[in-house]
Amino acid sequence: MVATRGSTLSLKGRALKYLSAREHSRVELVRKLKPHAEDPAEIDRVLTDLESRGWLSAERFVESVVHRKAARFGVARIRGELNGHQLPDDAVRSALAALKDTELQRAQALWSRRYGQVADTPQQLAKQMRFLAGRGFSGDVIRQVVRGSSDAEDVNEA
């Protein structure tokens, strides 16, 4: 039987293949490489080498996640996702601090795309609030957004 290309890839080759598609955290790569390694120390050596060469970076991973998720999710939701990757606190904190400044604008844009008009009934209002809360936006931001676009614009101008 002829070995397929996928089965003959080294751990480093597999890691580079994953990293060429998108940024990954060290935790993700360990999970993905574990079935292909005989020794866990081997995975650690490969990932340490990739980090020393600058091919695996926690900071770049954080920036990538923030960039991909910022338009659809609030700070709380993005923080929850990043916390699952065992990343350095300072990298996560600095990326999320920048997001907090645009939280209201991002929530307003998301709400406008989804609903576009102020709720007429308490049930619709609750539905809109649950939607934004599920996306990780704070209660203050949600209240400002669902009150109406004119209120949110007044806050932006201040």
mmCIF file with all atom_site columns, C-alpha atoms in Angstrom:
data_model
loop_
_atom_site.group_PDB
_atom_site.id
_atom_site.type_symbol
_atom_site.label_atom_id
_atom_site.label_alt_id
_atom_site.label_comp_id
_atom_site.label_asym_id
_atom_site.label_entity_id
_atom_site.label_seq_id
_atom_site.pdbx_PDB_ins_code
_atom_site.Cartn_x
_atom_site.Cartn_y
_atom_site.Cartn_z
_atom_site.occupancy
_atom_site.B_iso_or_equiv
_atom_site.pdbx_formal_charge
_atom_site.auth_seq_id
_atom_site.auth_comp_id
_atom_site.auth_asym_id
_atom_site.auth_atom_id
_atom_site.pdbx_PDB_model_num
ATOM 1   C CA . MET A 1 1   ? 0.000   0.000  0.000  1.00 0.00 ? 1   MET A CA 1
ATOM 2   C CA . VAL A 1 2   ? 1.289   3.453  -0.895 1.00 0.00 ? 2   VAL A CA 1
ATOM 3   C CA . ALA A 1 3   ? 1.498   5.985  1.937  1.00 0.00 ? 3   ALA A CA 1
ATOM 4   C CA . THR A 1 4   ? -0.505  9.114  1.330  1.00 0.00 ? 4   THR A CA 1
ATOM 5   C CA . ARG A 1 5   ? 1.109   12.513 1.602  1.00 0.00 ? 5   ARG A CA 1
ATOM 6   C CA . GLY A 1 6   ? -0.921  13.347 4.731  1.00 0.00 ? 6   GLY A CA 1
ATOM 7   C CA . SER A 1 7   ? 0.297   10.330 6.662  1.00 0.00 ? 7   SER A CA 1
ATOM 8   C CA . THR A 1 8   ? 3.980   11.021 5.986  1.00 0.00 ? 8   THR A CA 1
ATOM 9   C CA . LEU A 1 9   ? 4.023   14.633 7.171  1.00 0.00 ? 9   LEU A CA 1
ATOM 10  C CA . SER A 1 10  ? 6.317   15.315 10.096 1.00 0.00 ? 10  SER A CA 1
ATOM 11  C CA . LEU A 1 11  ? 4.995   17.096 13.154 1.00 0.00 ? 11  LEU A CA 1
ATOM 12  C CA . LYS A 1 12  ? 6.702   20.277 12.011 1.00 0.00 ? 12  LYS A CA 1
ATOM 13  C CA . GLY A 1 13  ? 5.177   19.890 8.554  1.00 0.00 ? 13  GLY A CA 1
ATOM 14  C CA . ARG A 1 14  ? 1.730   19.408 10.027 1.00 0.00 ? 14  ARG A CA 1
ATOM 15  C CA . ALA A 1 15  ? 2.140   22.427 12.301 1.00 0.00 ? 15  ALA A CA 1
ATOM 16  C CA . LEU A 1 16  ? 3.262   24.576 9.364  1.00 0.00 ? 16  LEU A CA 1
ATOM 17  C CA . LYS A 1 17  ? 0.305   23.344 7.325  1.00 0.00 ? 17  LYS A CA 1
ATOM 18  C CA . TYR A 1 18  ? -2.082  24.413 10.085 1.00 0.00 ? 18  TYR A CA 1
ATOM 19  C CA . LEU A 1 19  ? -0.322  27.766 10.522 1.00 0.00 ? 19  LEU A CA 1
ATOM 20  C CA . SER A 1 20  ? -0.396  28.463 6.794  1.00 0.00 ? 20  SER A CA 1
ATOM 21  C CA . ALA A 1 21  ? -4.199  28.368 6.860  1.00 0.00 ? 21  ALA A CA 1
ATOM 22  C CA . ARG A 1 22  ? -4.612  30.703 9.871  1.00 0.00 ? 22  ARG A CA 1
ATOM 23  C CA . GLU A 1 23  ? -2.964  31.643 13.149 1.00 0.00 ? 23  GLU A CA 1
ATOM 24  C CA . HIS A 1 24  ? -3.248  29.012 15.877 1.00 0.00 ? 24  HIS A CA 1
ATOM 25  C CA . SER A 1 25  ? -2.527  29.110 19.583 1.00 0.00 ? 25  SER A CA 1
ATOM 26  C CA . ARG A 1 26  ? -0.015  26.729 21.115 1.00 0.00 ? 26  ARG A CA 1
ATOM 27  C CA . VAL A 1 27  ? -2.896  24.908 22.844 1.00 0.00 ? 27  VAL A CA 1
ATOM 28  C CA . GLU A 1 28  ? -4.689  24.345 19.517 1.00 0.00 ? 28  GLU A CA 1
ATOM 29  C CA . LEU A 1 29  ? -1.571  22.997 17.850 1.00 0.00 ? 29  LEU A CA 1
ATOM 30  C CA . VAL A 1 30  ? -0.849  20.633 20.744 1.00 0.00 ? 30  VAL A CA 1
ATOM 31  C CA . ARG A 1 31  ? -4.395  19.280 20.463 1.00 0.00 ? 31  ARG A CA 1
ATOM 32  C CA . LYS A 1 32  ? -4.140  18.864 16.681 1.00 0.00 ? 32  LYS A CA 1
ATOM 33  C CA . LEU A 1 33  ? -0.668  17.300 16.718 1.00 0.00 ? 33  LEU A CA 1
ATOM 34  C CA . LYS A 1 34  ? -1.196  14.953 19.677 1.00 0.00 ? 34  LYS A CA 1
ATOM 35  C CA . PRO A 1 35  ? -2.687  12.079 17.615 1.00 0.00 ? 35  PRO A CA 1
ATOM 36  C CA . HIS A 1 36  ? 0.358   12.157 15.319 1.00 0.00 ? 36  HIS A CA 1
ATOM 37  C CA . ALA A 1 37  ? 3.098   12.192 17.966 1.00 0.00 ? 37  ALA A CA 1
ATOM 38  C CA . GLU A 1 38  ? 4.581   9.283  19.834 1.00 0.00 ? 38  GLU A CA 1
ATOM 39  C CA . ASP A 1 39  ? 6.045   11.511 22.543 1.00 0.00 ? 39  ASP A CA 1
ATOM 40  C CA . PRO A 1 40  ? 4.430   14.705 23.912 1.00 0.00 ? 40  PRO A CA 1
ATOM 41  C CA . ALA A 1 41  ? 7.910   16.180 24.432 1.00 0.00 ? 41  ALA A CA 1
ATOM 42  C CA . GLU A 1 42  ? 8.389   15.980 20.671 1.00 0.00 ? 42  GLU A CA 1
ATOM 43  C CA . ILE A 1 43  ? 5.398   18.300 20.146 1.00 0.00 ? 43  ILE A CA 1
ATOM 44  C CA . ASP A 1 44  ? 6.816   20.716 22.691 1.00 0.00 ? 44  ASP A CA 1
ATOM 45  C CA . ARG A 1 45  ? 10.191  20.782 20.899 1.00 0.00 ? 45  ARG A CA 1
ATOM 46  C CA . VAL A 1 46  ? 8.549   21.455 17.526 1.00 0.00 ? 46  VAL A CA 1
ATOM 47  C CA . LEU A 1 47  ? 6.349   24.255 18.883 1.00 0.00 ? 47  LEU A CA 1
ATOM 48  C CA . THR A 1 48  ? 9.248   25.846 20.765 1.00 0.00 ? 48  THR A CA 1
ATOM 49  C CA . ASP A 1 49  ? 11.238  25.850 17.520 1.00 0.00 ? 49  ASP A CA 1
ATOM 50  C CA . LEU A 1 50  ? 8.328   27.467 15.651 1.00 0.00 ? 50  LEU A CA 1
ATOM 51  C CA . GLU A 1 51  ? 8.033   30.124 18.358 1.00 0.00 ? 51  GLU A CA 1
ATOM 52  C CA . SER A 1 52  ? 11.761  30.877 18.243 1.00 0.00 ? 52  SER A CA 1
ATOM 53  C CA . ARG A 1 53  ? 11.536  31.361 14.472 1.00 0.00 ? 53  ARG A CA 1
ATOM 54  C CA . GLY A 1 54  ? 8.533   33.676 14.883 1.00 0.00 ? 54  GLY A CA 1
ATOM 55  C CA . TRP A 1 55  ? 6.159   31.364 13.024 1.00 0.00 ? 55  TRP A CA 1
ATOM 56  C CA . LEU A 1 56  ? 3.992   30.728 16.083 1.00 0.00 ? 56  LEU A CA 1
ATOM 57  C CA . SER A 1 57  ? 3.026   33.827 18.052 1.00 0.00 ? 57  SER A CA 1
ATOM 58  C CA . ALA A 1 58  ? 0.486   34.296 20.825 1.00 0.00 ? 58  ALA A CA 1
ATOM 59  C CA . GLU A 1 59  ? 0.255   38.027 20.054 1.00 0.00 ? 59  GLU A CA 1
ATOM 60  C CA . ARG A 1 60  ? -0.512  37.393 16.378 1.00 0.00 ? 60  ARG A CA 1
ATOM 61  C CA . PHE A 1 61  ? -3.086  34.781 17.356 1.00 0.00 ? 61  PHE A CA 1
ATOM 62  C CA . VAL A 1 62  ? -4.833  37.267 19.671 1.00 0.00 ? 62  VAL A CA 1
ATOM 63  C CA . GLU A 1 63  ? -4.848  39.941 16.956 1.00 0.00 ? 63  GLU A CA 1
ATOM 64  C CA . SER A 1 64  ? -6.204  37.427 14.450 1.00 0.00 ? 64  SER A CA 1
ATOM 65  C CA . VAL A 1 65  ? -9.067  36.329 16.703 1.00 0.00 ? 65  VAL A CA 1
ATOM 66  C CA . VAL A 1 66  ? -9.947  39.922 17.566 1.00 0.00 ? 66  VAL A CA 1
ATOM 67  C CA . HIS A 1 67  ? -9.897  40.925 13.895 1.00 0.00 ? 67  HIS A CA 1
ATOM 68  C CA . ARG A 1 68  ? -12.121 37.993 12.849 1.00 0.00 ? 68  ARG A CA 1
ATOM 69  C CA . LYS A 1 69  ? -14.629 38.318 15.685 1.00 0.00 ? 69  LYS A CA 1
ATOM 70  C CA . ALA A 1 70  ? -14.830 42.050 16.443 1.00 0.00 ? 70  ALA A CA 1
ATOM 71  C CA . ALA A 1 71  ? -17.605 42.883 13.975 1.00 0.00 ? 71  ALA A CA 1
ATOM 72  C CA . ARG A 1 72  ? -19.922 40.168 15.314 1.00 0.00 ? 72  ARG A CA 1
ATOM 73  C CA . PHE A 1 73  ? -19.118 39.839 19.006 1.00 0.00 ? 73  PHE A CA 1
ATOM 74  C CA . GLY A 1 74  ? -18.617 41.917 22.130 1.00 0.00 ? 74  GLY A CA 1
ATOM 75  C CA . VAL A 1 75  ? -15.638 42.034 24.440 1.00 0.00 ? 75  VAL A CA 1
ATOM 76  C CA . ALA A 1 76  ? -17.041 39.457 26.882 1.00 0.00 ? 76  ALA A CA 1
ATOM 77  C CA . ARG A 1 77  ? -17.550 36.819 24.189 1.00 0.00 ? 77  ARG A CA 1
ATOM 78  C CA . ILE A 1 78  ? -14.122 37.391 22.635 1.00 0.00 ? 78  ILE A CA 1
ATOM 79  C CA . ARG A 1 79  ? -12.478 37.314 26.087 1.00 0.00 ? 79  ARG A CA 1
ATOM 80  C CA . GLY A 1 80  ? -14.160 33.988 26.788 1.00 0.00 ? 80  GLY A CA 1
ATOM 81  C CA . GLU A 1 81  ? -12.821 32.504 23.585 1.00 0.00 ? 81  GLU A CA 1
ATOM 82  C CA . LEU A 1 82  ? -9.300  33.789 24.190 1.00 0.00 ? 82  LEU A CA 1
ATOM 83  C CA . ASN A 1 83  ? -9.279  32.531 27.795 1.00 0.00 ? 83  ASN A CA 1
ATOM 84  C CA . GLY A 1 84  ? -9.681  28.986 26.510 1.00 0.00 ? 84  GLY A CA 1
ATOM 85  C CA . HIS A 1 85  ? -6.340  29.203 24.723 1.00 0.00 ? 85  HIS A CA 1
ATOM 86  C CA . GLN A 1 86  ? -4.093  29.841 27.758 1.00 0.00 ? 86  GLN A CA 1
ATOM 87  C CA . LEU A 1 87  ? -2.614  33.018 26.297 1.00 0.00 ? 87  LEU A CA 1
ATOM 88  C CA . PRO A 1 88  ? -0.478  35.643 28.067 1.00 0.00 ? 88  PRO A CA 1
ATOM 89  C CA . ASP A 1 89  ? -2.708  38.022 30.043 1.00 0.00 ? 89  ASP A CA 1
ATOM 90  C CA . ASP A 1 90  ? -0.983  41.163 28.791 1.00 0.00 ? 90  ASP A CA 1
ATOM 91  C CA . ALA A 1 91  ? -1.588  40.294 25.118 1.00 0.00 ? 91  ALA A CA 1
ATOM 92  C CA . VAL A 1 92  ? -5.274  39.582 25.742 1.00 0.00 ? 92  VAL A CA 1
ATOM 93  C CA . ARG A 1 93  ? -5.739  42.646 27.948 1.00 0.00 ? 93  ARG A CA 1
ATOM 94  C CA . SER A 1 94  ? -4.204  45.082 25.448 1.00 0.00 ? 94  SER A CA 1
ATOM 95  C CA . ALA A 1 95  ? -6.217  43.694 22.516 1.00 0.00 ? 95  ALA A CA 1
ATOM 96  C CA . LEU A 1 96  ? -9.481  43.843 24.457 1.00 0.00 ? 96  LEU A CA 1
ATOM 97  C CA . ALA A 1 97  ? -8.784  47.363 25.741 1.00 0.00 ? 97  ALA A CA 1
ATOM 98  C CA . ALA A 1 98  ? -8.747  48.598 22.160 1.00 0.00 ? 98  ALA A CA 1
ATOM 99  C CA . LEU A 1 99  ? -12.049 46.809 21.495 1.00 0.00 ? 99  LEU A CA 1
ATOM 100 C CA . LYS A 1 100 ? -13.822 48.453 24.423 1.00 0.00 ? 100 LYS A CA 1
ATOM 101 C CA . ASP A 1 101 ? -13.521 51.836 22.716 1.00 0.00 ? 101 ASP A CA 1
ATOM 102 C CA . THR A 1 102 ? -15.594 50.639 19.757 1.00 0.00 ? 102 THR A CA 1
ATOM 103 C CA . GLU A 1 103 ? -18.042 48.408 21.638 1.00 0.00 ? 103 GLU A CA 1
ATOM 104 C CA . LEU A 1 104 ? -21.033 50.726 21.193 1.00 0.00 ? 104 LEU A CA 1
ATOM 105 C CA . GLN A 1 105 ? -20.432 51.296 17.476 1.00 0.00 ? 105 GLN A CA 1
ATOM 106 C CA . ARG A 1 106 ? -19.987 47.580 16.808 1.00 0.00 ? 106 ARG A CA 1
ATOM 107 C CA . ALA A 1 107 ? -23.142 46.690 18.753 1.00 0.00 ? 107 ALA A CA 1
ATOM 108 C CA . GLN A 1 108 ? -25.086 49.394 16.913 1.00 0.00 ? 108 GLN A CA 1
ATOM 109 C CA . ALA A 1 109 ? -23.916 48.115 13.520 1.00 0.00 ? 109 ALA A CA 1
ATOM 110 C CA . LEU A 1 110 ? -24.772 44.519 14.417 1.00 0.00 ? 110 LEU A CA 1
ATOM 111 C CA . TRP A 1 111 ? -28.191 45.510 15.773 1.00 0.00 ? 111 TRP A CA 1
ATOM 112 C CA . SER A 1 112 ? -28.913 47.592 12.637 1.00 0.00 ? 112 SER A CA 1
ATOM 113 C CA . ARG A 1 113 ? -28.061 44.694 10.335 1.00 0.00 ? 113 ARG A CA 1
ATOM 114 C CA . ARG A 1 114 ? -30.211 42.291 12.324 1.00 0.00 ? 114 ARG A CA 1
ATOM 115 C CA . TYR A 1 115 ? -33.209 44.420 13.322 1.00 0.00 ? 115 TYR A CA 1
ATOM 116 C CA . GLY A 1 116 ? -32.912 47.960 11.977 1.00 0.00 ? 116 GLY A CA 1
ATOM 117 C CA . GLN A 1 117 ? -35.773 49.425 13.988 1.00 0.00 ? 117 GLN A CA 1
ATOM 118 C CA . VAL A 1 118 ? -36.646 50.057 17.602 1.00 0.00 ? 118 VAL A CA 1
ATOM 119 C CA . ALA A 1 119 ? -38.750 47.323 19.201 1.00 0.00 ? 119 ALA A CA 1
ATOM 120 C CA . ASP A 1 120 ? -42.498 47.962 19.349 1.00 0.00 ? 120 ASP A CA 1
ATOM 121 C CA . THR A 1 121 ? -43.335 45.477 22.091 1.00 0.00 ? 121 THR A CA 1
ATOM 122 C CA . PRO A 1 122 ? -41.622 44.373 25.288 1.00 0.00 ? 122 PRO A CA 1
ATOM 123 C CA . GLN A 1 123 ? -41.215 40.908 23.752 1.00 0.00 ? 123 GLN A CA 1
ATOM 124 C CA . GLN A 1 124 ? -39.346 42.308 20.756 1.00 0.00 ? 124 GLN A CA 1
ATOM 125 C CA . LEU A 1 125 ? -37.222 44.448 23.052 1.00 0.00 ? 125 LEU A CA 1
ATOM 126 C CA . ALA A 1 126 ? -36.321 41.412 25.156 1.00 0.00 ? 126 ALA A CA 1
ATOM 127 C CA . LYS A 1 127 ? -35.468 39.430 22.020 1.00 0.00 ? 127 LYS A CA 1
ATOM 128 C CA . GLN A 1 128 ? -33.162 42.174 20.764 1.00 0.00 ? 128 GLN A CA 1
ATOM 129 C CA . MET A 1 129 ? -31.494 42.468 24.160 1.00 0.00 ? 129 MET A CA 1
ATOM 130 C CA . ARG A 1 130 ? -30.971 38.693 24.396 1.00 0.00 ? 130 ARG A CA 1
ATOM 131 C CA . PHE A 1 131 ? -29.446 38.685 20.922 1.00 0.00 ? 131 PHE A CA 1
ATOM 132 C CA . LEU A 1 132 ? -26.862 41.325 21.835 1.00 0.00 ? 132 LEU A CA 1
ATOM 133 C CA . ALA A 1 133 ? -26.193 39.749 25.241 1.00 0.00 ? 133 ALA A CA 1
ATOM 134 C CA . GLY A 1 134 ? -25.573 36.397 23.577 1.00 0.00 ? 134 GLY A CA 1
ATOM 135 C CA . ARG A 1 135 ? -23.034 38.088 21.357 1.00 0.00 ? 135 ARG A CA 1
ATOM 136 C CA . GLY A 1 136 ? -21.101 39.265 24.417 1.00 0.00 ? 136 GLY A CA 1
ATOM 137 C CA . PHE A 1 137 ? -22.011 42.943 24.621 1.00 0.00 ? 137 PHE A CA 1
ATOM 138 C CA . SER A 1 138 ? -22.294 44.614 28.036 1.00 0.00 ? 138 SER A CA 1
ATOM 139 C CA . GLY A 1 139 ? -25.619 45.566 29.589 1.00 0.00 ? 139 GLY A CA 1
ATOM 140 C CA . ASP A 1 140 ? -24.925 49.302 29.338 1.00 0.00 ? 140 ASP A CA 1
ATOM 141 C CA . VAL A 1 141 ? -24.124 49.050 25.640 1.00 0.00 ? 141 VAL A CA 1
ATOM 142 C CA . ILE A 1 142 ? -27.193 46.893 24.996 1.00 0.00 ? 142 ILE A CA 1
ATOM 143 C CA . ARG A 1 143 ? -29.485 49.406 26.717 1.00 0.00 ? 143 ARG A CA 1
ATOM 144 C CA . GLN A 1 144 ? -28.029 52.273 24.692 1.00 0.00 ? 144 GLN A CA 1
ATOM 145 C CA . VAL A 1 145 ? -28.437 50.387 21.416 1.00 0.00 ? 145 VAL A CA 1
ATOM 146 C CA . VAL A 1 146 ? -32.001 49.125 21.882 1.00 0.00 ? 146 VAL A CA 1
ATOM 147 C CA . ARG A 1 147 ? -33.235 52.504 23.134 1.00 0.00 ? 147 ARG A CA 1
ATOM 148 C CA . GLY A 1 148 ? -32.872 53.775 19.614 1.00 0.00 ? 148 GLY A CA 1
ATOM 149 C CA . SER A 1 149 ? -30.275 54.814 17.112 1.00 0.00 ? 149 SER A CA 1
ATOM 150 C CA . SER A 1 150 ? -30.620 58.521 17.904 1.00 0.00 ? 150 SER A CA 1
ATOM 151 C CA . ASP A 1 151 ? -29.679 57.894 21.559 1.00 0.00 ? 151 ASP A CA 1
ATOM 152 C CA . ALA A 1 152 ? -26.656 55.831 20.536 1.00 0.00 ? 152 ALA A CA 1
ATOM 153 C CA . GLU A 1 153 ? -25.525 58.519 18.087 1.00 0.00 ? 153 GLU A CA 1
ATOM 154 C CA . ASP A 1 154 ? -25.786 61.152 20.830 1.00 0.00 ? 154 ASP A CA 1
ATOM 155 C CA . VAL A 1 155 ? -23.502 59.045 23.039 1.00 0.00 ? 155 VAL A CA 1
ATOM 156 C CA . ASN A 1 156 ? -21.004 58.622 20.164 1.00 0.00 ? 156 ASN A CA 1
ATOM 157 C CA . GLU A 1 157 ? -20.811 62.376 19.612 1.00 0.00 ? 157 GLU A CA 1
ATOM 158 C CA . ALA A 1 158 ? -20.199 63.149 23.300 1.00 0.00 ? 158 ALA A CA 1
#
